[in-house]
Coordinates of C-alpha atoms and ligand atoms in Angstrom, one line a residue:
X2 CA -20.7 -23.2 -45.4
X3 CA -19.0 -23.0 -48.8
X4 CA -18.8 -24.4 -52.4
X5 CA -15.3 -25.0 -51.8
X6 CA -16.7 -27.2 -48.7
X7 CA -18.6 -29.5 -50.7
X8 CA -17.3 -32.7 -52.2
X9 CA -16.9 -33.0 -55.5
X10 CA -19.9 -35.3 -56.2
X11 CA -22.5 -32.7 -54.6
X12 CA -20.5 -30.1 -56.5
X13 CA -21.4 -32.2 -59.4
X14 CA -25.2 -32.8 -58.6
X15 CA -25.2 -29.3 -57.9
X16 CA -24.3 -28.0 -61.1
X17 CA -26.7 -30.7 -63.2
X18 CA -29.8 -28.8 -60.7
X19 CA -28.1 -25.4 -61.5
X20 CA -27.7 -24.6 -58.4
X21 CA -24.9 -23.2 -59.2
X22 CA -22.1 -22.3 -61.8
X23 CA -18.9 -23.9 -62.6
X24 CA -17.6 -20.7 -62.1
X25 CA -18.8 -20.2 -58.9
X26 CA -17.6 -22.7 -57.8
X27 CA -13.8 -22.0 -59.2
X28 CA -14.0 -18.1 -57.5
X29 CA -14.9 -19.5 -53.9
X30 CA -11.8 -21.9 -53.9
X31 CA -9.9 -19.9 -55.8
X32 CA -10.7 -17.8 -52.4
X33 CA -10.2 -19.9 -49.8
X34 CA -6.8 -21.3 -51.6
X35 CA -5.8 -17.3 -51.2
X36 CA -6.9 -16.8 -47.4
X37 CA -5.3 -19.4 -46.7
X38 CA -2.0 -19.2 -48.7
X39 CA 0.3 -17.3 -46.5
X40 CA -0.2 -19.6 -43.7
X41 CA 0.2 -23.4 -45.4
X42 CA 1.7 -22.2 -48.4
X43 CA 0.2 -25.6 -50.2
X44 CA 0.2 -23.8 -53.7
X45 CA 3.6 -22.4 -56.0
X46 CA 1.4 -20.8 -58.8
X47 CA -2.5 -20.7 -59.6
X48 CA -3.1 -21.3 -63.0
X49 CA -4.5 -17.7 -65.0
X50 CA -6.7 -20.2 -66.9
X51 CA -8.8 -21.1 -64.8
X52 CA -11.8 -19.2 -65.3
X53 CA -11.7 -20.1 -68.4
X54 CA -12.1 -23.3 -68.5
X55 CA -15.0 -23.0 -65.9
X56 CA -16.6 -20.0 -67.6
X57 CA -16.3 -23.5 -70.7
X58 CA -18.1 -25.4 -68.7
X59 CA -21.0 -23.4 -67.8
X60 CA -21.4 -22.8 -71.4
X61 CA -20.7 -27.2 -72.2
X62 CA -24.2 -27.4 -69.0
X63 CA -25.8 -23.6 -70.8
X64 CA -25.9 -25.6 -73.9
X65 CA -27.4 -28.9 -72.4
X66 CA -24.3 -31.2 -72.7
X67 CA -24.3 -33.9 -70.9
X68 CA -20.4 -33.5 -69.4
X69 CA -18.4 -36.7 -66.7
X70 CA -19.1 -35.7 -63.1
X71 CA -15.7 -34.1 -62.8
X72 CA -16.6 -31.4 -65.1
X73 CA -16.4 -28.2 -63.2
X74 CA -14.5 -29.2 -60.3
X75 CA -11.0 -27.7 -58.4
X76 CA -7.9 -29.4 -58.7
X77 CA -5.1 -28.9 -57.7
X78 CA -1.7 -30.7 -58.9
X79 CA 2.0 -31.2 -58.3
X80 CA 4.2 -29.4 -59.4
X81 CA 6.2 -32.1 -60.9
X82 CA 3.3 -32.5 -63.1
X83 CA 3.8 -30.7 -67.0
X84 CA 0.6 -27.9 -67.6
X85 CA 1.2 -26.5 -70.5
X86 CA 1.9 -22.8 -70.2
X87 CA 2.0 -23.1 -67.1
X88 CA 4.9 -23.2 -64.9
X89 CA 6.7 -27.1 -63.2
X90 CA 8.9 -25.6 -61.2
X91 CA 9.5 -28.4 -58.9
X92 CA 9.8 -26.9 -56.6
X93 CA 13.0 -26.7 -57.0
X94 CA 15.3 -23.8 -58.1
X95 CA 16.8 -26.1 -60.9
X96 CA 13.3 -25.2 -63.3
X97 CA 12.1 -22.1 -60.8
X98 CA 11.6 -20.8 -64.8
X99 CA 10.8 -24.1 -66.6
X100 CA 7.2 -23.8 -68.8
X101 CA 6.4 -27.3 -70.3
X102 CA 5.4 -26.6 -74.0
X103 CA 3.8 -30.0 -73.4
X104 CA 0.9 -31.1 -71.4
X105 CA 1.0 -34.6 -69.0
X106 CA -1.5 -37.3 -70.2
X107 CA -2.9 -36.6 -67.1
X108 CA -3.4 -33.2 -67.5
X109 CA -4.8 -33.9 -70.9
X110 CA -7.3 -36.0 -69.1
X111 CA -8.5 -34.0 -67.0
X112 CA -9.0 -31.3 -69.5
X113 CA -10.8 -33.1 -71.9
X114 CA -13.1 -34.0 -69.1
X115 CA -13.1 -30.2 -67.9
X116 CA -12.4 -30.2 -65.0
X117 CA -10.4 -27.4 -63.6
X118 CA -6.6 -26.7 -62.7
X119 CA -6.7 -24.3 -60.2
X120 CA -2.7 -24.1 -59.5
X121 CA 0.6 -26.0 -58.5
X122 CA 0.8 -27.5 -55.9
X123 CA 3.8 -27.5 -53.4
X124 CA 6.6 -30.4 -52.5
X125 CA 9.8 -31.7 -51.7
X126 CA 12.2 -30.9 -54.3
X127 CA 11.6 -33.4 -57.0
X128 CA 9.6 -35.1 -54.9
X129 CA 12.2 -36.3 -52.2
X130 CA 11.9 -36.0 -48.8
X131 CA 8.9 -36.7 -46.2
X132 CA 7.4 -32.8 -45.0
X133 CA 7.5 -30.9 -48.1
X134 CA 10.6 -29.2 -46.7
X135 CA 12.9 -29.5 -48.9
X136 CA 11.7 -26.8 -51.7
X137 CA 13.1 -23.6 -53.4
X138 CA 9.6 -22.0 -52.3
X139 CA 8.9 -22.4 -48.8
X140 CA 7.3 -25.4 -46.1
X141 CA 4.3 -26.6 -46.4
X142 CA 1.5 -26.7 -43.5
X143 CA -0.5 -28.6 -42.1
X144 CA -4.2 -27.2 -42.4
X145 CA -5.2 -29.4 -38.7
X146 CA -2.4 -27.3 -36.7
X147 CA -0.2 -25.1 -38.6
X148 CA 2.3 -25.9 -36.1
X149 CA 2.8 -29.4 -37.7
X150 CA 3.9 -30.9 -41.1
X151 CA 1.5 -31.6 -44.0
X152 CA 3.6 -33.8 -44.9
X153 CA 5.5 -34.8 -47.8
X154 CA 6.3 -35.5 -50.9
X155 CA 2.9 -34.5 -52.0
X156 CA 2.2 -31.9 -49.1
X157 CA 0.8 -29.2 -51.2
X158 CA -1.5 -31.4 -53.0
X159 CA -3.5 -32.7 -49.9
X160 CA -3.1 -29.8 -48.4
X161 CA -5.4 -27.9 -51.0
X162 CA -7.5 -30.5 -51.0
X163 CA -8.0 -30.6 -46.4
X164 CA -9.0 -26.7 -46.8
X165 CA -11.1 -26.4 -49.5
X166 CA -8.7 -24.6 -51.7
X167 CA -9.4 -27.2 -54.1
X168 CA -12.1 -30.3 -54.2
X169 CA -9.6 -32.3 -55.9
X170 CA -5.7 -32.8 -55.9
X171 CA -2.8 -34.9 -58.1
X172 CA 0.2 -36.3 -56.9
X173 CA 3.0 -38.6 -57.5
X174 CA 3.8 -41.4 -55.1
X175 CA 7.5 -43.0 -55.3
X176 CA 7.4 -43.7 -52.0
X177 CA 4.7 -42.7 -50.5
X178 CA 4.7 -38.8 -51.1
X179 CA 0.3 -39.0 -52.0
X180 CA -0.9 -41.7 -49.7
X181 CA 1.7 -40.3 -46.0
X182 CA 0.9 -36.2 -46.6
X183 CA -2.6 -37.9 -47.4
X184 CA -2.6 -39.5 -43.8
X185 CA -1.4 -36.3 -41.7
X186 CA -3.5 -33.9 -43.6
X187 CA -6.6 -36.0 -43.1
X188 CA -7.8 -37.1 -46.5
X189 CA -7.9 -39.6 -48.8
X190 CA -5.1 -40.7 -51.3
X191 CA -4.7 -43.4 -53.6
X192 CA -1.3 -44.5 -55.7
X193 CA -2.9 -46.5 -58.6
X194 CA -0.9 -49.6 -59.4
X195 CA 2.5 -49.3 -61.4
X196 CA 1.9 -49.8 -65.3
X197 CA -2.3 -48.1 -64.8
X198 CA -1.3 -44.4 -65.3
X199 CA 0.6 -43.1 -67.8
X200 CA 3.7 -41.7 -65.9
X201 CA 4.1 -39.2 -69.4
X202 CA 4.7 -35.5 -69.1
X203 CA 5.4 -36.1 -64.7
X204 CA 9.0 -35.3 -63.9
X205 CA 10.8 -38.4 -63.0
X206 CA 12.9 -38.8 -60.2
X207 CA 12.9 -42.1 -60.0
X208 CA 11.0 -44.0 -63.4
X209 CA 10.5 -47.8 -61.9
X210 CA 9.0 -46.5 -58.5
X211 CA 7.5 -42.6 -59.9
X212 CA 3.5 -42.9 -60.3
X213 CA 0.8 -41.0 -59.9
X214 CA -1.4 -40.7 -57.6
X215 CA -5.3 -38.7 -56.7
X216 CA -6.0 -37.2 -53.3
X217 CA -9.9 -36.1 -51.9
X218 CA -11.9 -35.7 -48.9
X219 CA -13.6 -39.2 -49.5
X220 CA -12.5 -42.5 -51.2
X221 CA -15.7 -41.3 -53.4
X222 CA -14.2 -38.6 -54.9
X223 CA -10.7 -39.7 -55.3
X224 CA -11.9 -42.9 -57.3
X225 CA -13.4 -39.6 -59.3
X226 CA -10.5 -38.3 -60.1
X227 CA -8.6 -41.5 -61.2
X228 CA -11.2 -43.2 -63.3
X229 CA -10.6 -40.2 -65.4
X230 CA -6.4 -40.5 -65.6
X231 CA -6.3 -43.7 -65.2
X232 CA -5.2 -45.9 -68.6
X233 CA -3.1 -47.2 -71.7
X234 CA -0.6 -44.7 -73.0
X235 CA 1.5 -45.8 -76.0
X236 CA 4.1 -42.6 -74.2
X237 CA 4.6 -44.5 -71.3
X238 CA 4.9 -47.5 -72.9
X239 CA 5.4 -49.5 -69.1
X240 CA 1.0 -48.2 -68.9
X241 CA -0.4 -50.8 -70.5
X242 CA -3.0 -52.1 -68.4
X243 CA -6.5 -50.7 -68.8
X244 CA -8.7 -51.1 -66.0
X245 CA -11.7 -50.3 -66.2
X246 CA -14.5 -47.8 -64.2
X247 CA -17.0 -50.2 -61.2
X248 CA -18.8 -48.5 -58.6
X249 CA -18.7 -48.7 -55.6
X250 CA -20.5 -51.0 -53.6
X251 CA -18.2 -51.2 -50.0
X252 CA -18.9 -54.5 -49.3
X253 CA -16.9 -56.3 -46.1
X254 CA -18.3 -58.8 -45.6
X255 CA -16.3 -62.4 -46.2
X256 CA -13.1 -60.0 -47.1
X257 CA -9.6 -61.8 -45.9
X258 CA -7.5 -58.7 -44.7
X259 CA -3.7 -59.7 -44.1
X260 CA -1.6 -57.7 -41.4
X261 CA 1.8 -58.5 -42.0
X262 CA 3.2 -59.6 -38.4
X263 CA 6.4 -57.6 -38.9
X264 CA 5.3 -54.4 -39.6
X265 CA 3.6 -54.9 -36.0
X266 CA 7.0 -54.9 -34.7
X267 CA 7.9 -51.7 -35.9
X268 CA 7.8 -48.8 -33.9
X269 CA 5.1 -46.3 -34.3
X270 CA 3.0 -43.9 -31.8
X271 CA 0.7 -45.5 -29.5
X272 CA -2.5 -43.6 -30.9
X273 CA -1.3 -44.7 -34.5
X274 CA -0.8 -48.4 -33.1
X275 CA -4.3 -48.0 -31.0
X276 CA -6.1 -46.3 -34.2
X277 CA -5.3 -48.6 -36.2
X278 CA -5.9 -51.7 -34.6
X279 CA -10.2 -50.2 -33.7
X280 CA -9.7 -50.0 -37.8
X281 CA -8.5 -53.6 -38.2
X282 CA -12.3 -54.6 -35.1
X283 CA -14.5 -52.3 -37.5
X284 CA -13.7 -54.0 -40.3
X285 CA -14.0 -57.3 -38.2
X286 CA -17.4 -56.7 -36.8
X287 CA -18.4 -56.0 -40.1
X288 CA -17.4 -59.3 -41.6
X289 CA -13.9 -59.2 -42.6
X290 CA -11.9 -61.6 -41.3
X291 CA -8.6 -60.8 -39.7
X292 CA -5.2 -62.5 -40.6
X293 CA -1.6 -62.3 -39.5
X294 CA 0.6 -62.9 -42.4
X295 CA 3.8 -62.6 -42.4
X296 CA 6.7 -61.0 -45.3
X297 CA 10.0 -61.3 -43.4
X298 CA 11.6 -59.0 -46.2
X299 CA 10.2 -56.5 -45.3
X300 CA 12.4 -55.1 -43.0
X301 CA 14.7 -54.3 -45.5
X302 CA 12.9 -52.3 -47.6
X303 CA 13.6 -49.0 -46.7
X304 CA 17.5 -49.9 -47.3
X305 CA 16.4 -51.3 -50.9
X306 CA 13.7 -48.1 -51.2
X307 CA 16.8 -45.6 -51.1
X308 CA 19.6 -47.5 -52.9
X309 CA 17.0 -47.4 -56.3
X310 CA 15.4 -44.3 -56.0
X311 CA 18.2 -42.6 -55.5
X312 CA 20.3 -44.7 -58.2
X313 CA 17.5 -43.6 -60.8
X314 CA 17.2 -40.4 -59.6
X315 CA 20.8 -40.2 -59.9
X316 CA 20.7 -40.7 -63.8
X317 CA 17.1 -39.1 -64.6
X318 CA 18.8 -35.7 -62.6
X319 CA 21.6 -35.7 -65.1
X320 CA 19.9 -33.6 -67.6
X321 CA 19.8 -30.7 -65.6
X322 CA 22.9 -29.9 -67.0
X323 CA 22.7 -26.3 -67.0
X324 CA 22.5 -26.6 -71.1
X325 CA 19.2 -28.0 -72.5
X326 CA 17.1 -26.0 -69.9
X327 CA 16.8 -25.6 -66.1
X328 CA 18.4 -22.6 -64.4
X329 CA 21.9 -21.8 -65.5
X330 CA 24.9 -20.3 -63.1
X331 CA 26.7 -16.7 -63.9
X332 CA 29.5 -18.5 -63.0
X333 CA 31.0 -20.4 -66.0
X334 CA 34.4 -19.3 -67.2
X335 CA 34.9 -23.3 -68.7
X336 CA 32.0 -26.1 -69.6
X337 CA 32.7 -28.1 -66.3
X338 CA 32.7 -25.2 -64.6
X339 CA 28.8 -24.2 -65.4
X340 CA 28.1 -27.8 -65.2
X341 CA 29.5 -27.9 -61.1
X342 CA 27.9 -24.3 -60.9
X343 CA 24.6 -25.1 -62.3
X344 CA 24.6 -28.2 -60.9
X345 CA 25.9 -26.7 -57.4
X346 CA 23.4 -23.7 -56.9
X347 CA 20.2 -24.9 -58.6
X348 CA 19.7 -27.9 -56.7
X349 CA 19.4 -27.6 -52.7
X350 CA 20.9 -30.1 -49.7
X351 CA 18.2 -33.3 -49.6
X352 CA 19.2 -33.6 -54.2
X353 CA 22.5 -33.8 -54.2
X354 CA 22.3 -35.5 -51.0
X355 CA 20.3 -38.7 -53.2
X356 CA 22.9 -38.0 -56.6
X357 CA 25.4 -38.5 -54.2
X358 CA 24.1 -41.7 -52.2
X359 CA 22.9 -43.4 -56.3
X360 CA 26.0 -42.5 -58.0
X361 CA 28.0 -44.3 -55.7
X362 CA 25.4 -47.4 -55.3
X363 CA 26.1 -47.2 -59.3
X364 CA 29.6 -47.1 -59.2
X365 CA 32.3 -49.8 -60.0
X366 CA 32.7 -51.9 -57.7
X367 CA 30.1 -51.0 -55.3
X368 CA 27.2 -52.1 -57.9
X369 CA 26.5 -55.7 -56.6
X370 CA 26.7 -54.9 -53.2
X371 CA 24.5 -52.3 -53.6
X372 CA 22.7 -51.3 -56.6
X373 CA 22.6 -55.3 -57.2
X374 CA 21.4 -56.5 -53.5
X375 CA 18.8 -54.2 -53.5
X376 CA 17.5 -55.0 -56.4
X377 CA 17.3 -58.7 -55.6
X378 CA 15.8 -57.8 -52.4
X379 CA 13.1 -55.6 -54.1
X380 CA 12.7 -59.2 -56.6
X381 CA 12.1 -61.5 -53.7
X382 CA 10.0 -59.3 -51.3
X383 CA 7.7 -59.2 -54.5
X384 CA 7.3 -62.1 -54.4
X385 CA 6.7 -62.4 -51.2
X386 CA 3.5 -60.1 -51.9
X387 CA 1.7 -62.9 -54.3
X388 CA 2.2 -65.2 -51.6
X389 CA 0.5 -63.7 -48.9
X390 CA -2.4 -62.6 -51.2
X391 CA -3.0 -66.0 -52.0
X392 CA -4.5 -65.8 -48.2
X393 CA -5.7 -63.0 -49.0
X394 CA -7.6 -59.6 -49.9
X395 CA -6.7 -56.5 -49.1
X396 CA -3.5 -55.6 -46.5
X397 CA -3.9 -53.7 -43.7
X398 CA -1.1 -51.3 -42.3
X399 CA -1.0 -48.5 -40.6
X400 CA 1.2 -45.2 -43.2
X401 CA 3.2 -43.2 -40.9
X402 CA 4.6 -44.2 -37.3
X403 CA 3.6 -40.1 -36.2
X404 CA 0.3 -38.6 -36.6
X405 CA 2.2 -36.0 -37.1
X406 CA 5.4 -33.7 -37.0
X407 CA 6.3 -30.2 -35.8
X408 CA 8.3 -28.0 -38.8
X409 CA 11.7 -27.2 -38.3
X410 CA 12.1 -30.7 -36.1
X411 CA 15.4 -31.7 -36.3
X412 CA 15.7 -34.9 -37.7
X413 CA 18.5 -37.3 -39.3
X414 CA 17.9 -38.1 -43.2
X415 CA 18.6 -42.0 -41.5
X416 CA 15.7 -41.0 -39.2
X417 CA 13.5 -39.7 -41.4
X418 CA 14.0 -42.3 -44.4
X419 CA 12.8 -45.6 -41.5
X420 CA 9.7 -43.8 -41.1
X421 CA 9.2 -44.9 -44.5
X422 CA 8.8 -48.4 -43.4
X423 CA 5.0 -48.5 -44.1
X424 CA 4.5 -46.9 -47.6
X425 CA 7.5 -47.7 -49.2
X426 CA 7.1 -52.0 -49.3
X427 CA 3.7 -52.2 -51.2
X428 CA 6.1 -49.0 -53.8
X429 CA 8.7 -51.5 -54.6
X430 CA 6.3 -54.1 -56.0
X431 CA 3.8 -51.4 -57.3
X432 CA 0.9 -52.3 -55.7
X433 CA -2.0 -50.4 -55.5
X434 CA -3.0 -48.6 -52.2
X435 CA -4.9 -46.3 -50.5
X436 CA -4.7 -44.8 -47.3
X437 CA -8.2 -43.2 -45.5
X438 CA -9.1 -41.2 -42.4
X439 CA -9.1 -44.1 -39.6
X440 CA -8.4 -41.2 -36.5
X441 CA -7.1 -38.8 -33.7
X442 CA -4.5 -38.6 -32.0
X443 CA -4.5 -36.5 -28.4
X444 CA -3.5 -33.4 -30.3
X445 CA -6.2 -33.6 -32.7
X446 CA -4.2 -34.4 -35.5
X447 CA -5.6 -37.0 -38.3
X448 CA -4.1 -40.3 -38.8
X449 CA -4.4 -43.2 -42.1
X450 CA -5.5 -46.1 -42.2
X451 CA -3.7 -48.0 -45.0
X452 CA -5.3 -50.9 -47.0
X453 CA -3.0 -52.3 -50.0
X454 CA -4.3 -54.8 -52.9
X455 CA -2.5 -57.0 -55.4
X456 CA -1.4 -55.6 -58.8
X457 CA -4.3 -54.7 -61.0
X458 CA -6.6 -55.1 -58.3
X459 CA -6.9 -51.4 -57.8
X460 CA -10.4 -51.9 -57.4
X461 CA -11.0 -54.5 -54.3
X462 CA -8.2 -51.5 -52.7
X463 CA -11.3 -48.4 -53.5
X464 CA -14.0 -50.9 -52.0
X465 CA -12.7 -51.7 -48.9
X466 CA -11.6 -48.6 -48.5
X467 CA -15.1 -47.3 -49.8
X468 CA -17.1 -49.9 -46.8
X469 CA -14.4 -48.8 -44.0
X470 CA -15.5 -45.5 -44.8
X471 CA -19.6 -46.0 -44.5
X472 CA -19.2 -47.9 -41.5
X473 CA -17.5 -45.0 -40.2
X474 CA -14.4 -45.0 -40.5
X475 CA -12.8 -41.7 -42.0
X476 CA -12.2 -38.0 -40.7
X477 CA -14.5 -35.4 -39.7
X478 CA -11.8 -32.6 -39.8
Ligands
LIG12 N1 9.5 -40.4 -48.6 C1 9.9 -40.4 -49.5 C2 11.6 -39.9 -49.9 O1 11.3 -39.0 -49.6 C3 8.6 -41.2 -50.4 C4 8.7 -40.0 -51.8 C5 7.8 -40.4 -52.6 O2 7.5 -41.0 -52.8 N2 7.8 -39.0 -54.1 O3 12.0 -40.8 -51.1

């Protein structure tokens, strides 16, 4: 077994026992990432400063300094999270030469803790998609079977962590983009409560939904990285809640688990359904109490999500006008021609589709029928979740209707969108949720179990997921 195949916690112990150096861990992980790059396409850019960061950790260890457990651990960062001096493209031609002048809040936290940022991972353009195939740098392939998609939009982060090309990763989750690729690649992906992790430096897709999440091969590893990045931040007014660090116990006894009736009547593959049912049964056998709950508004969640997220995207992406930064077309006769050509050439099809949809739902005469109705559905869904959490501690659901899908499989946008039914409800409500491996389908593709908590109860979500992992859930890829 190579160094890069260990978990972050194992590596942290090895570093402390001086069984290896941070530089050795970094070089081995980089080597794996490079070996896999041609097949997986998980990275867009490798970080030139990573070796120096690893050496700095080794120096501190030699001086006998006590370091956070994350020190010396190689971390992949989704390419929509700003890294000072290192290109941050959002997988878009629009930003393909953009070098941020500052670090995102989460990057500052990681660097201060001694984490080694190995590179910037591939994704869907501006995080819009479910297959990591809408970006300018090509699609990401699944490490379990490279004919299949790694999922999206944080496909590069999930594929890197699953293949040993990173030990941990950061992704972003607006409607499922950390949980879904984690499920498809057989790793753990956590999306925190909205308001606990600063979005400062995360390039905006839909500001009221965007969250930065963590990916690892175990619940504890995922938790380790989350504990470094969450904090209140004055630079993001919505990040106000200071959670607290805690030790995972993994207690499942007496935990009330709700299963949403309306979600279980949605389409999902047989293997997805049976893995989900076995996971629930296993938790029940270990002392959890499973009960059916009802959330009727959930059926309209996909519509509301695509209206709200596209509306916000159309406004957020208006800044890419070819003037201040980003791609500028060479065909610029007049000012309006410059806007038009820069945006037409700089954005890909999926991003343009969302900008058009978003502009439409906000336009006069249509706003009440679309945007305002979606916003009111969102409020009522939040109230429904509040009520549901009076009856249970955790809600369990599948992550995605399919265990996987082949790259290039022709798909109509509306069908791809509707497959987000299991992840977007908690996105609209800002709730913490995790995807933890719970089995495989007949072809050996991983399947994830989703556990959702009430707002700011991130700890309960981690604890239930850890409990599930302890009783034999998980994926032994
Ligand atoms: N699949 C969803 C979408 O395309 C989720 C994206 C995300 O969470 N960034 O919008």
